[in-house]
């Protein structure tokens, strides 16, 4: 895993909740969770970056870190015989 913080970590470091991010970008908290884990991308990354209080570039790197973390967990489950 890279040393780049995930969106979840950026949000937590700023003391924000998923609900607060959701309100700022006009989506559900569940969507924020999915985006933070890299399940979904977004159509307005600048708006999301502003909600997290970071640059678009930093937001994108954090999104990619979350997606990679999710992939690594999935591979680990598969390697242990889990279903993916």
Coordinates of C-alpha atoms in Angstrom, one line a residue:
X1 CA 0.0 0.0 0.0
X2 CA 1.3 3.5 -0.8
X3 CA 1.9 6.2 1.8
X4 CA -0.8 8.3 0.2
X5 CA -3.7 8.9 2.6
X6 CA -7.1 7.6 1.4
X7 CA -10.2 9.8 1.2
X8 CA -11.4 8.3 4.4
X9 CA -8.2 9.3 6.2
X10 CA -8.4 12.8 4.7
X11 CA -11.9 13.2 5.9
X12 CA -11.2 11.8 9.4
X13 CA -8.1 14.0 9.8
X14 CA -10.3 17.1 9.1
X15 CA -12.9 15.9 11.6
X16 CA -15.6 15.5 9.0
X17 CA -18.3 12.9 8.7
X18 CA -19.5 11.1 5.6
X19 CA -22.9 12.9 6.1
X20 CA -21.1 16.3 6.1
X21 CA -19.3 15.4 2.8
X22 CA -22.6 14.1 1.4
X23 CA -24.4 17.3 2.2
X24 CA -21.6 19.4 0.6
X25 CA -21.7 17.5 -2.7
X26 CA -25.4 16.6 -2.8
X27 CA -25.2 12.8 -2.5
X28 CA -26.1 10.2 0.1
X29 CA -23.7 9.2 2.8
X30 CA -23.7 5.7 1.3
X31 CA -22.4 7.2 -2.0
X32 CA -19.6 8.9 0.0
X33 CA -18.7 5.5 1.4
X34 CA -18.6 3.9 -2.0
X35 CA -16.5 6.8 -3.5
X36 CA -14.1 6.7 -0.5
X37 CA -13.5 3.0 -1.2
X38 CA -12.9 3.6 -4.9
X39 CA -16.0 1.6 -5.9
X40 CA -17.3 4.6 -7.9
X41 CA -15.7 7.6 -9.5
X42 CA -17.3 11.0 -9.6
X43 CA -18.4 13.4 -12.3
X44 CA -17.4 16.6 -10.4
X45 CA -14.0 15.9 -8.7
X46 CA -13.4 19.6 -8.1
X47 CA -16.6 19.8 -5.9
X48 CA -15.6 16.7 -4.0
X49 CA -12.1 18.0 -3.5
X50 CA -13.5 21.3 -2.1
X51 CA -15.7 19.3 0.3
X52 CA -12.6 17.5 1.6
X53 CA -10.6 20.7 1.7
X54 CA -7.9 19.6 -0.6
X55 CA -6.7 20.2 -4.2
X56 CA -8.2 18.2 -7.0
X57 CA -4.8 16.5 -7.5
X58 CA -4.6 15.5 -3.8
X59 CA -8.2 14.3 -3.8
X60 CA -7.6 12.2 -6.9
X61 CA -4.5 10.6 -5.4
X62 CA -6.5 9.8 -2.2
X63 CA -9.3 8.3 -4.2
X64 CA -6.8 6.1 -6.1
X65 CA -5.2 5.1 -2.7
X66 CA -8.7 4.0 -1.4
X67 CA -9.3 2.0 -4.6
X68 CA -6.0 0.3 -4.3
X69 CA -6.5 -0.5 -0.6
X70 CA -9.9 -2.1 -1.6
X71 CA -8.2 -4.2 -4.3
X72 CA -5.5 -5.4 -1.9
X73 CA -8.1 -6.5 0.6
X74 CA -10.0 -8.3 -2.1
X75 CA -6.8 -10.2 -3.2
X76 CA -6.1 -11.1 0.4
X77 CA -9.6 -12.6 0.8
X78 CA -9.2 -14.6 -2.4
X79 CA -5.8 -15.8 -1.3
X80 CA -7.3 -17.0 2.0
X81 CA -10.1 -18.9 0.1
X82 CA -12.7 -16.2 0.5
X83 CA -15.3 -15.4 -2.2
X84 CA -14.8 -12.2 -4.2

